[in-house]
Amino acid sequence: MNTTEPLSGMPLAFEGKAAMMERALGSAGISILCQDARLSIFYAENLPPHFAALFVPGGSDAALFGDAHGRYLTALKHKVLDTGIPNNAEVEIDVDGERRTYELKIQRTGGRSTYGLLSVMTEITESRHREKVLKSLLRELSHRSKNLLAIIQGIATQTARNTLSLDSFLLKFRGRLQSLSNSQDLITDSSWRGAFLFELAEKQFAPYWPETAGSMPIYGINAHLTPNAAVHLGLALHELIVNSASYGAISGGAASITLNCRQAMLGDRRAIEVAWAEVLRDQLEVHEFSDNSFGRTVLERVVPSSVNGKAELNLVPGRIEYRLTIPETEFEILKRA
C-alpha cells in the first residue's frame, strides 16, 4: 500500500485504517516484529535503518540484536509463548558509535495451533538518559538537603546553649534561619552552582542596613562561591551584621563598615580574603563577643573549618575586624556578561 497517497474510501474503511496505522507507526518511531512459534521473524514494519539493514525474512533475534541479546530474548519469548503472559525487554545496541536503548513489548498471538509473537519496539534512549539524570539530581538534592538539615540542627543546638529564655532563642534562631534561607535562595536560583559574593552580602545586609547610610559597603572581587562557601559565609556575615545592628556602627545609623574581598594565598594555594572592618562609635570601646557565644563560634571555628580556610577575629579599641581566607576550591573568579 502506498501510504503517501490520500486515503481511499470512507474514513473508517479497512484500507484507510491500515494506512493511518502505518503513518502513525512511522511518525511515532514504533517498529513491529512478528514471529512464529519457532521465533523466526516473518514480518517487520518500520524498522530503524540499523535494524532494516540486518533484517531478512525468517531471521532470528540474534541476527537483529546480536548473540547475547538474542539468547536473552529467545528465553524470554519462549516463556511468553508457553504462558501467554506478556512481557517487556530492553536491549542496548551500539549504532554508529552511540549507545541506544530499545524497549520491546512482547505478547502472544494466534490460536493454540498457530501461536506466534508480536513485539512492539520503541527507542527509549532519551527517556532513559533523562531518568538517569533525574536520579542523579535527586541523589544530589538528598545529599544537599541532609547537609542543610545538619546545619540547621547545629544552629538550633548552639543557639539554645547560648540563650537564657525561649523568647531570646526564638528571636536569634529565626534570624539565623532567615539568613540561611537568603543564601539558599541565591544558590537555588543558580541551579545549585553557588552564589556571587556581592549578591550574597547584599542579601545579608538588606534587612539591617539603614536607608540613610547610602550604598552597601561591599568592595573588591565579586568572587563566585560554591554552595558550601556561600552558605557558611552567609552565616558569618549574619553574625557580624546583627552584632553591628545591635551594638555597633549600624545601630547608630553610621556607615563606618567596609566589606572587602581581595586575592590572597592560603599556604601554597590561591585564595581570597574576605575582610570586615567596623569602626565603633566609641573609639575607646573594646567590643566583646561572649567567649562562649554562638556568634564567636561561627566566626572563629564553624565557618573557617567548613570551607577549609582560616579566620581571624580582632577586637581592638574602637574597631571590629574579621578576616576569612577561602581557598580556591571554594570559589571561582568569573567575568560576568
mmCIF file of C-alpha atoms in Angstrom:
data_model
loop_
_atom_site.group_PDB
_atom_site.id
_atom_site.type_symbol
_atom_site.label_atom_id
_atom_site.label_comp_id
_atom_site.label_asym_id
_atom_site.label_seq_id
_atom_site.Cartn_x
_atom_site.Cartn_y
_atom_site.Cartn_z
ATOM 1 C CA MET A 1 0.000 0.000 0.000
ATOM 2 C CA ASN A 2 1.298 3.439 -0.902
ATOM 3 C CA THR A 3 0.824 5.442 2.301
ATOM 4 C CA THR A 4 1.950 8.686 0.677
ATOM 5 C CA GLU A 5 -1.277 8.914 -1.352
ATOM 6 C CA PRO A 6 -4.536 10.267 0.080
ATOM 7 C CA LEU A 7 -6.603 7.699 1.969
ATOM 8 C CA SER A 8 -9.066 5.899 -0.283
ATOM 9 C CA GLY A 9 -12.664 5.029 0.528
ATOM 10 C CA MET A 10 -14.563 6.013 3.619
ATOM 11 C CA PRO A 11 -12.574 7.360 6.578
ATOM 12 C CA LEU A 12 -13.130 4.184 8.620
ATOM 13 C CA ALA A 13 -12.689 1.719 5.773
ATOM 14 C CA PHE A 14 -10.137 -1.026 6.359
ATOM 15 C CA GLU A 15 -7.775 0.430 3.776
ATOM 16 C CA GLY A 16 -7.948 3.839 5.445
ATOM 17 C CA LYS A 17 -7.260 2.469 8.914
ATOM 18 C CA ALA A 18 -4.301 0.423 7.685
ATOM 19 C CA ALA A 19 -2.757 3.463 6.047
ATOM 20 C CA MET A 20 -3.323 5.547 9.154
ATOM 21 C CA MET A 21 -1.674 2.879 11.289
ATOM 22 C CA GLU A 22 1.369 2.773 9.026
ATOM 23 C CA ARG A 23 1.704 6.536 9.144
ATOM 24 C CA ALA A 24 1.281 6.515 12.924
ATOM 25 C CA LEU A 25 3.992 3.878 13.299
ATOM 26 C CA GLY A 26 6.369 5.915 11.188
ATOM 27 C CA SER A 27 5.819 9.224 12.945
ATOM 28 C CA ALA A 28 5.936 7.680 16.440
ATOM 29 C CA GLY A 29 9.133 5.707 15.818
ATOM 30 C CA ILE A 30 7.405 2.402 16.591
ATOM 31 C CA SER A 31 8.543 -0.839 14.981
ATOM 32 C CA ILE A 32 6.630 -4.110 14.654
ATOM 33 C CA LEU A 33 8.124 -7.601 14.652
ATOM 34 C CA CYS A 34 6.036 -10.735 14.039
ATOM 35 C CA GLN A 35 7.451 -14.187 14.792
ATOM 36 C CA ASP A 36 6.128 -17.712 14.514
ATOM 37 C CA ALA A 37 6.302 -20.378 17.216
ATOM 38 C CA ARG A 38 9.902 -21.134 16.222
ATOM 39 C CA LEU A 39 10.738 -17.438 16.726
ATOM 40 C CA SER A 40 11.501 -16.879 13.069
ATOM 41 C CA ILE A 41 10.777 -13.271 12.133
ATOM 42 C CA PHE A 42 8.405 -13.433 9.162
ATOM 43 C CA TYR A 43 7.241 -9.804 9.139
ATOM 44 C CA ALA A 44 8.710 -6.461 10.213
ATOM 45 C CA GLU A 45 7.406 -2.927 9.798
ATOM 46 C CA ASN A 46 9.063 0.476 10.214
ATOM 47 C CA LEU A 47 12.432 -0.805 11.410
ATOM 48 C CA PRO A 48 15.120 1.835 12.107
ATOM 49 C CA PRO A 49 17.849 1.873 9.409
ATOM 50 C CA HIS A 50 20.304 -0.084 11.557
ATOM 51 C CA PHE A 51 17.869 -2.962 12.015
ATOM 52 C CA ALA A 52 16.404 -2.731 8.499
ATOM 53 C CA ALA A 53 19.872 -3.422 7.074
ATOM 54 C CA LEU A 54 20.098 -6.620 9.134
ATOM 55 C CA PHE A 55 16.582 -7.939 8.618
ATOM 56 C CA VAL A 56 15.870 -10.909 6.387
ATOM 57 C CA PRO A 57 12.564 -12.810 6.441
ATOM 58 C CA GLY A 58 12.939 -15.936 8.563
ATOM 59 C CA GLY A 59 15.823 -14.427 10.544
ATOM 60 C CA SER A 60 16.289 -14.625 14.297
ATOM 61 C CA ASP A 61 16.594 -12.173 17.195
ATOM 62 C CA ALA A 62 20.326 -12.879 17.270
ATOM 63 C CA ALA A 63 20.618 -11.645 13.679
ATOM 64 C CA LEU A 64 18.972 -8.326 14.607
ATOM 65 C CA PHE A 65 20.224 -7.740 18.141
ATOM 66 C CA GLY A 66 23.437 -9.772 18.414
ATOM 67 C CA ASP A 67 24.161 -13.096 20.060
ATOM 68 C CA ALA A 68 23.991 -12.003 23.709
ATOM 69 C CA HIS A 69 20.705 -10.129 23.297
ATOM 70 C CA GLY A 70 19.447 -12.931 21.046
ATOM 71 C CA ARG A 71 19.880 -15.541 23.786
ATOM 72 C CA TYR A 72 18.200 -13.285 26.338
ATOM 73 C CA LEU A 73 15.231 -12.513 24.057
ATOM 74 C CA THR A 74 14.834 -16.143 22.972
ATOM 75 C CA ALA A 75 14.478 -17.324 26.573
ATOM 76 C CA LEU A 76 12.038 -14.532 27.380
ATOM 77 C CA LYS A 77 9.920 -15.088 24.282
ATOM 78 C CA HIS A 78 9.671 -18.849 24.843
ATOM 79 C CA LYS A 79 8.261 -18.025 28.258
ATOM 80 C CA VAL A 80 5.656 -15.711 26.698
ATOM 81 C CA LEU A 81 4.735 -18.440 24.183
ATOM 82 C CA ASP A 82 4.375 -21.049 26.956
ATOM 83 C CA THR A 83 2.407 -18.918 29.445
ATOM 84 C CA GLY A 84 0.617 -16.352 27.292
ATOM 85 C CA ILE A 85 1.662 -13.667 29.758
ATOM 86 C CA PRO A 86 3.000 -10.516 28.010
ATOM 87 C CA ASN A 87 6.458 -9.311 28.964
ATOM 88 C CA ASN A 88 8.826 -6.408 28.320
ATOM 89 C CA ALA A 89 12.512 -6.348 27.470
ATOM 90 C CA GLU A 90 15.190 -3.709 26.972
ATOM 91 C CA VAL A 91 18.264 -4.011 24.789
ATOM 92 C CA GLU A 92 21.176 -1.621 24.315
ATOM 93 C CA ILE A 93 22.786 -1.504 20.883
ATOM 94 C CA ASP A 94 25.813 0.397 19.591
ATOM 95 C CA VAL A 95 24.718 2.311 16.498
ATOM 96 C CA ASP A 96 27.302 4.459 14.722
ATOM 97 C CA GLY A 97 29.310 4.774 17.922
ATOM 98 C CA GLU A 98 26.296 5.717 20.050
ATOM 99 C CA ARG A 99 24.648 3.576 22.698
ATOM 100 C CA ARG A 100 20.919 3.320 22.001
ATOM 101 C CA THR A 101 18.266 1.675 24.131
ATOM 102 C CA TYR A 102 15.174 -0.083 22.759
ATOM 103 C CA GLU A 103 12.162 -1.408 24.600
ATOM 104 C CA LEU A 104 10.188 -4.402 23.315
ATOM 105 C CA LYS A 105 6.638 -5.135 24.457
ATOM 106 C CA ILE A 106 6.057 -8.809 23.671
ATOM 107 C CA GLN A 107 2.746 -10.664 23.548
ATOM 108 C CA ARG A 108 1.454 -13.966 22.213
ATOM 109 C CA THR A 109 -0.840 -14.010 19.200
ATOM 110 C CA GLY A 110 -2.958 -16.597 17.370
ATOM 111 C CA GLY A 111 -4.733 -19.746 18.479
ATOM 112 C CA ARG A 112 -3.304 -22.865 20.142
ATOM 113 C CA SER A 113 -2.163 -24.437 16.900
ATOM 114 C CA THR A 114 -0.913 -21.174 15.405
ATOM 115 C CA TYR A 115 0.779 -19.393 18.268
ATOM 116 C CA GLY A 116 3.144 -16.592 17.366
ATOM 117 C CA LEU A 117 4.579 -13.423 18.863
ATOM 118 C CA LEU A 118 4.021 -9.742 18.271
ATOM 119 C CA SER A 119 6.788 -7.437 19.503
ATOM 120 C CA VAL A 120 6.279 -3.666 19.539
ATOM 121 C CA MET A 121 9.680 -1.941 19.662
ATOM 122 C CA THR A 122 10.383 1.715 20.502
ATOM 123 C CA GLU A 123 13.611 3.598 21.089
ATOM 124 C CA ILE A 124 13.801 4.942 24.638
ATOM 125 C CA THR A 125 17.379 6.233 24.651
ATOM 126 C CA GLU A 126 16.419 9.796 25.532
ATOM 127 C CA SER A 127 13.901 8.843 28.205
ATOM 128 C CA ARG A 128 16.408 6.519 29.892
ATOM 129 C CA HIS A 129 19.011 9.279 29.769
ATOM 130 C CA ARG A 130 16.565 11.698 31.372
ATOM 131 C CA GLU A 131 15.773 9.135 34.060
ATOM 132 C CA LYS A 132 19.475 8.737 34.850
ATOM 133 C CA VAL A 133 19.946 12.498 35.018
ATOM 134 C CA LEU A 134 16.874 12.866 37.236
ATOM 135 C CA LYS A 135 18.076 10.122 39.585
ATOM 136 C CA SER A 136 21.468 11.799 39.787
ATOM 137 C CA LEU A 137 19.829 15.144 40.575
ATOM 138 C CA LEU A 138 17.614 13.567 43.223
ATOM 139 C CA ARG A 139 20.639 11.940 44.868
ATOM 140 C CA GLU A 140 22.421 15.308 44.844
ATOM 141 C CA LEU A 141 19.321 17.030 46.252
ATOM 142 C CA SER A 142 19.073 14.421 49.006
ATOM 143 C CA HIS A 143 22.744 14.918 49.879
ATOM 144 C CA ARG A 144 22.436 18.706 49.967
ATOM 145 C CA SER A 145 19.204 18.541 51.966
ATOM 146 C CA LYS A 146 20.864 16.368 54.602
ATOM 147 C CA ASN A 147 23.748 18.828 54.814
ATOM 148 C CA LEU A 148 21.325 21.718 55.167
ATOM 149 C CA LEU A 149 19.375 19.927 57.892
ATOM 150 C CA ALA A 150 22.629 19.230 59.743
ATOM 151 C CA ILE A 151 23.481 22.943 59.599
ATOM 152 C CA ILE A 152 20.016 23.866 60.899
ATOM 153 C CA GLN A 153 20.330 21.328 63.701
ATOM 154 C CA GLY A 154 23.712 22.803 64.651
ATOM 155 C CA ILE A 155 22.319 26.339 64.610
ATOM 156 C CA ALA A 156 19.390 25.329 66.833
ATOM 157 C CA THR A 157 21.605 23.459 69.308
ATOM 158 C CA GLN A 158 24.244 26.174 69.618
ATOM 159 C CA THR A 159 21.657 28.960 69.805
ATOM 160 C CA ALA A 160 19.881 27.136 72.622
ATOM 161 C CA ARG A 161 23.139 26.722 74.551
ATOM 162 C CA ASN A 162 23.795 30.448 74.492
ATOM 163 C CA THR A 163 20.353 31.866 75.305
ATOM 164 C CA LEU A 164 18.619 32.119 78.657
ATOM 165 C CA SER A 165 14.983 32.412 77.566
ATOM 166 C CA LEU A 166 12.633 30.985 74.972
ATOM 167 C CA ASP A 167 11.882 34.427 73.511
ATOM 168 C CA SER A 168 15.575 35.149 73.078
ATOM 169 C CA PHE A 169 16.135 31.740 71.490
ATOM 170 C CA LEU A 170 13.286 32.206 69.020
ATOM 171 C CA LEU A 171 14.468 35.693 68.040
ATOM 172 C CA LYS A 172 18.058 34.581 67.369
ATOM 173 C CA PHE A 173 17.124 31.256 65.772
ATOM 174 C CA ARG A 174 14.628 32.849 63.377
ATOM 175 C CA GLY A 175 17.192 35.433 62.335
ATOM 176 C CA ARG A 176 19.819 32.778 61.654
ATOM 177 C CA LEU A 177 17.311 30.623 59.816
ATOM 178 C CA GLN A 178 16.319 33.582 57.643
ATOM 179 C CA SER A 179 19.988 34.247 56.893
ATOM 180 C CA LEU A 180 20.383 30.639 55.804
ATOM 181 C CA SER A 181 17.242 30.937 53.667
ATOM 182 C CA ASN A 182 18.544 34.094 51.965
ATOM 183 C CA SER A 183 21.776 32.342 50.999
ATOM 184 C CA GLN A 184 19.889 29.272 49.867
ATOM 185 C CA ASP A 185 17.652 31.357 47.594
ATOM 186 C CA LEU A 186 20.698 32.552 45.662
ATOM 187 C CA ILE A 187 22.094 29.031 45.415
ATOM 188 C CA THR A 188 18.789 27.616 44.194
ATOM 189 C CA ASP A 189 18.389 30.410 41.625
ATOM 190 C CA SER A 190 21.769 29.430 40.172
ATOM 191 C CA SER A 191 20.722 25.757 39.834
ATOM 192 C CA TRP A 192 22.921 24.847 42.819
ATOM 193 C CA ARG A 193 26.086 26.244 41.257
ATOM 194 C CA GLY A 194 26.645 28.722 44.109
ATOM 195 C CA ALA A 195 26.383 32.488 44.557
ATOM 196 C CA PHE A 196 28.327 35.662 43.805
ATOM 197 C CA LEU A 197 29.828 37.259 46.909
ATOM 198 C CA PHE A 198 28.355 40.738 46.315
ATOM 199 C CA GLU A 199 24.804 39.419 45.929
ATOM 200 C CA LEU A 200 25.250 37.215 48.985
ATOM 201 C CA ALA A 201 26.471 40.141 51.100
ATOM 202 C CA GLU A 202 23.666 42.408 49.854
ATOM 203 C CA LYS A 203 21.095 39.766 50.833
ATOM 204 C CA GLN A 204 22.540 39.603 54.350
ATOM 205 C CA PHE A 205 22.852 43.384 54.753
ATOM 206 C CA ALA A 206 19.405 44.249 53.357
ATOM 207 C CA PRO A 207 17.220 43.707 56.471
ATOM 208 C CA TYR A 208 19.550 45.782 58.688
ATOM 209 C CA TRP A 209 21.217 48.454 56.537
ATOM 210 C CA PRO A 210 19.849 51.976 57.264
ATOM 211 C CA GLU A 211 18.259 53.707 54.268
ATOM 212 C CA THR A 212 20.134 56.880 55.178
ATOM 213 C CA ALA A 213 23.528 55.161 55.125
ATOM 214 C CA GLY A 214 23.890 55.116 51.353
ATOM 215 C CA SER A 215 25.010 52.158 49.277
ATOM 216 C CA MET A 216 26.132 48.975 50.953
ATOM 217 C CA PRO A 217 29.905 48.966 51.630
ATOM 218 C CA ILE A 218 30.942 45.977 49.504
ATOM 219 C CA TYR A 219 34.175 46.212 47.527
ATOM 220 C CA GLY A 220 36.843 44.211 45.746
ATOM 221 C CA ILE A 221 36.480 40.922 43.900
ATOM 222 C CA ASN A 222 32.979 39.640 43.268
ATOM 223 C CA ALA A 223 34.040 36.001 43.538
ATOM 224 C CA HIS A 224 31.608 33.219 42.694
ATOM 225 C CA LEU A 225 31.356 30.961 45.742
ATOM 226 C CA THR A 226 30.499 27.281 45.867
ATOM 227 C CA PRO A 227 27.192 26.412 47.568
ATOM 228 C CA ASN A 228 29.103 25.320 50.680
ATOM 229 C CA ALA A 229 31.112 28.553 50.899
ATOM 230 C CA ALA A 230 28.039 30.691 50.176
ATOM 231 C CA VAL A 231 26.023 29.123 52.993
ATOM 232 C CA HIS A 232 28.787 29.453 55.578
ATOM 233 C CA LEU A 233 29.974 32.924 54.577
ATOM 234 C CA GLY A 234 26.316 33.971 54.754
ATOM 235 C CA LEU A 235 26.181 32.741 58.346
ATOM 236 C CA ALA A 236 29.383 34.639 59.234
ATOM 237 C CA LEU A 237 28.083 37.849 57.665
ATOM 238 C CA HIS A 238 24.802 37.476 59.514
ATOM 239 C CA GLU A 239 26.569 37.306 62.877
ATOM 240 C CA LEU A 240 28.691 40.373 62.094
ATOM 241 C CA ILE A 241 25.748 42.378 60.727
ATOM 242 C CA VAL A 242 23.344 41.518 63.562
ATOM 243 C CA ASN A 243 26.021 42.327 66.129
ATOM 244 C CA SER A 244 26.598 45.674 64.406
ATOM 245 C CA ALA A 245 22.852 46.371 64.228
ATOM 246 C CA SER A 246 22.526 45.590 67.936
ATOM 247 C CA TYR A 247 25.671 47.151 69.414
ATOM 248 C CA GLY A 248 27.902 48.624 66.707
ATOM 249 C CA ALA A 249 28.037 51.003 63.779
ATOM 250 C CA ILE A 250 24.701 50.086 62.173
ATOM 251 C CA SER A 251 22.832 50.672 65.430
ATOM 252 C CA GLY A 252 23.974 54.317 65.313
ATOM 253 C CA GLY A 253 22.976 54.760 61.699
ATOM 254 C CA ALA A 254 26.615 55.161 60.673
ATOM 255 C CA ALA A 255 28.091 53.662 57.542
ATOM 256 C CA SER A 256 31.516 53.081 59.073
ATOM 257 C CA ILE A 257 31.754 49.498 57.823
ATOM 258 C CA THR A 258 33.598 48.029 54.861
ATOM 259 C CA LEU A 259 33.481 44.530 53.430
ATOM 260 C CA ASN A 260 36.344 43.939 51.041
ATOM 261 C CA CYS A 261 37.343 40.868 49.034
ATOM 262 C CA ARG A 262 40.867 40.586 47.666
ATOM 263 C CA GLN A 263 43.217 37.950 46.359
ATOM 264 C CA ALA A 264 45.325 36.096 48.890
ATOM 265 C CA MET A 265 47.255 32.896 49.474
ATOM 266 C CA LEU A 266 46.495 30.061 51.853
ATOM 267 C CA GLY A 267 49.720 28.131 52.181
ATOM 268 C CA ASP A 268 50.712 27.413 48.592
ATOM 269 C CA ARG A 269 47.153 27.673 47.312
ATOM 270 C CA ARG A 270 45.423 30.597 45.658
ATOM 271 C CA ALA A 271 42.711 32.082 47.863
ATOM 272 C CA ILE A 272 40.567 35.113 48.551
ATOM 273 C CA GLU A 273 40.380 37.052 51.797
ATOM 274 C CA VAL A 274 37.015 38.494 52.823
ATOM 275 C CA ALA A 275 37.714 41.286 55.299
ATOM 276 C CA TRP A 276 35.184 43.035 57.560
ATOM 277 C CA ALA A 277 36.227 46.309 59.209
ATOM 278 C CA GLU A 278 33.840 48.174 61.513
ATOM 279 C CA VAL A 279 34.510 51.443 63.322
ATOM 280 C CA LEU A 280 32.628 51.744 66.610
ATOM 281 C CA ARG A 281 31.032 54.952 67.840
ATOM 282 C CA ASP A 282 33.135 54.884 70.999
ATOM 283 C CA GLN A 283 36.752 54.893 69.839
ATOM 284 C CA LEU A 284 37.865 53.595 73.251
ATOM 285 C CA GLU A 285 35.444 50.683 73.386
ATOM 286 C CA VAL A 286 36.772 47.157 73.044
ATOM 287 C CA HIS A 287 33.747 45.188 71.912
ATOM 288 C CA GLU A 288 33.448 41.753 73.449
ATOM 289 C CA PHE A 289 31.683 38.771 71.931
ATOM 290 C CA SER A 290 30.988 36.411 74.813
ATOM 291 C CA ASP A 291 33.673 33.724 74.838
ATOM 292 C CA ASN A 292 31.026 31.024 74.548
ATOM 293 C CA SER A 293 28.660 32.883 72.225
ATOM 294 C CA PHE A 294 27.409 31.177 69.091
ATOM 295 C CA GLY A 295 28.396 34.209 67.029
ATOM 296 C CA ARG A 296 32.040 33.914 68.004
ATOM 297 C CA THR A 297 31.946 30.147 67.497
ATOM 298 C CA VAL A 298 30.565 30.630 63.981
ATOM 299 C CA LEU A 299 33.167 33.240 63.052
ATOM 300 C CA GLU A 300 36.270 31.599 64.506
ATOM 301 C CA ARG A 301 35.535 27.881 64.213
ATOM 302 C CA VAL A 302 32.481 26.762 62.244
ATOM 303 C CA VAL A 303 32.913 28.851 59.084
ATOM 304 C CA PRO A 304 36.683 28.501 58.509
ATOM 305 C CA SER A 305 36.509 24.768 59.226
ATOM 306 C CA SER A 306 33.588 24.284 56.826
ATOM 307 C CA VAL A 307 35.401 25.984 53.924
ATOM 308 C CA ASN A 308 38.847 24.523 54.744
ATOM 309 C CA GLY A 309 40.124 28.039 55.292
ATOM 310 C CA LYS A 310 41.222 30.171 58.204
ATOM 311 C CA ALA A 311 39.729 33.103 60.099
ATOM 312 C CA GLU A 312 40.858 35.808 62.475
ATOM 313 C CA LEU A 313 38.619 37.955 64.683
ATOM 314 C CA ASN A 314 40.290 41.033 66.183
ATOM 315 C CA LEU A 315 38.521 43.157 68.766
ATOM 316 C CA VAL A 316 40.609 46.299 69.259
ATOM 317 C CA PRO A 317 39.757 49.734 70.711
ATOM 318 C CA GLY A 318 37.113 51.305 68.513
ATOM 319 C CA ARG A 319 37.150 48.572 65.850
ATOM 320 C CA ILE A 320 35.912 45.095 64.985
ATOM 321 C CA GLU A 321 37.982 43.306 62.351
ATOM 322 C CA TYR A 322 37.287 39.919 60.840
ATOM 323 C CA ARG A 323 39.206 38.212 58.059
ATOM 324 C CA LEU A 324 38.182 34.958 56.431
ATOM 325 C CA THR A 325 40.515 33.276 53.949
ATOM 326 C CA ILE A 326 38.794 30.935 51.495
ATOM 327 C CA PRO A 327 40.844 28.500 49.331
ATOM 328 C CA GLU A 328 40.437 28.243 45.556
ATOM 329 C CA THR A 329 38.467 25.000 45.862
ATOM 330 C CA GLU A 330 35.554 27.049 47.210
ATOM 331 C CA PHE A 331 35.340 29.854 44.647
ATOM 332 C CA GLU A 332 35.877 30.985 41.064
ATOM 333 C CA ILE A 333 36.626 34.421 39.689
ATOM 334 C CA LEU A 334 34.274 34.771 36.749
ATOM 335 C CA LYS A 335 33.718 37.550 34.269
ATOM 336 C CA ARG A 336 30.036 38.402 34.174
ATOM 337 C CA ALA A 337 28.391 39.390 30.921
#
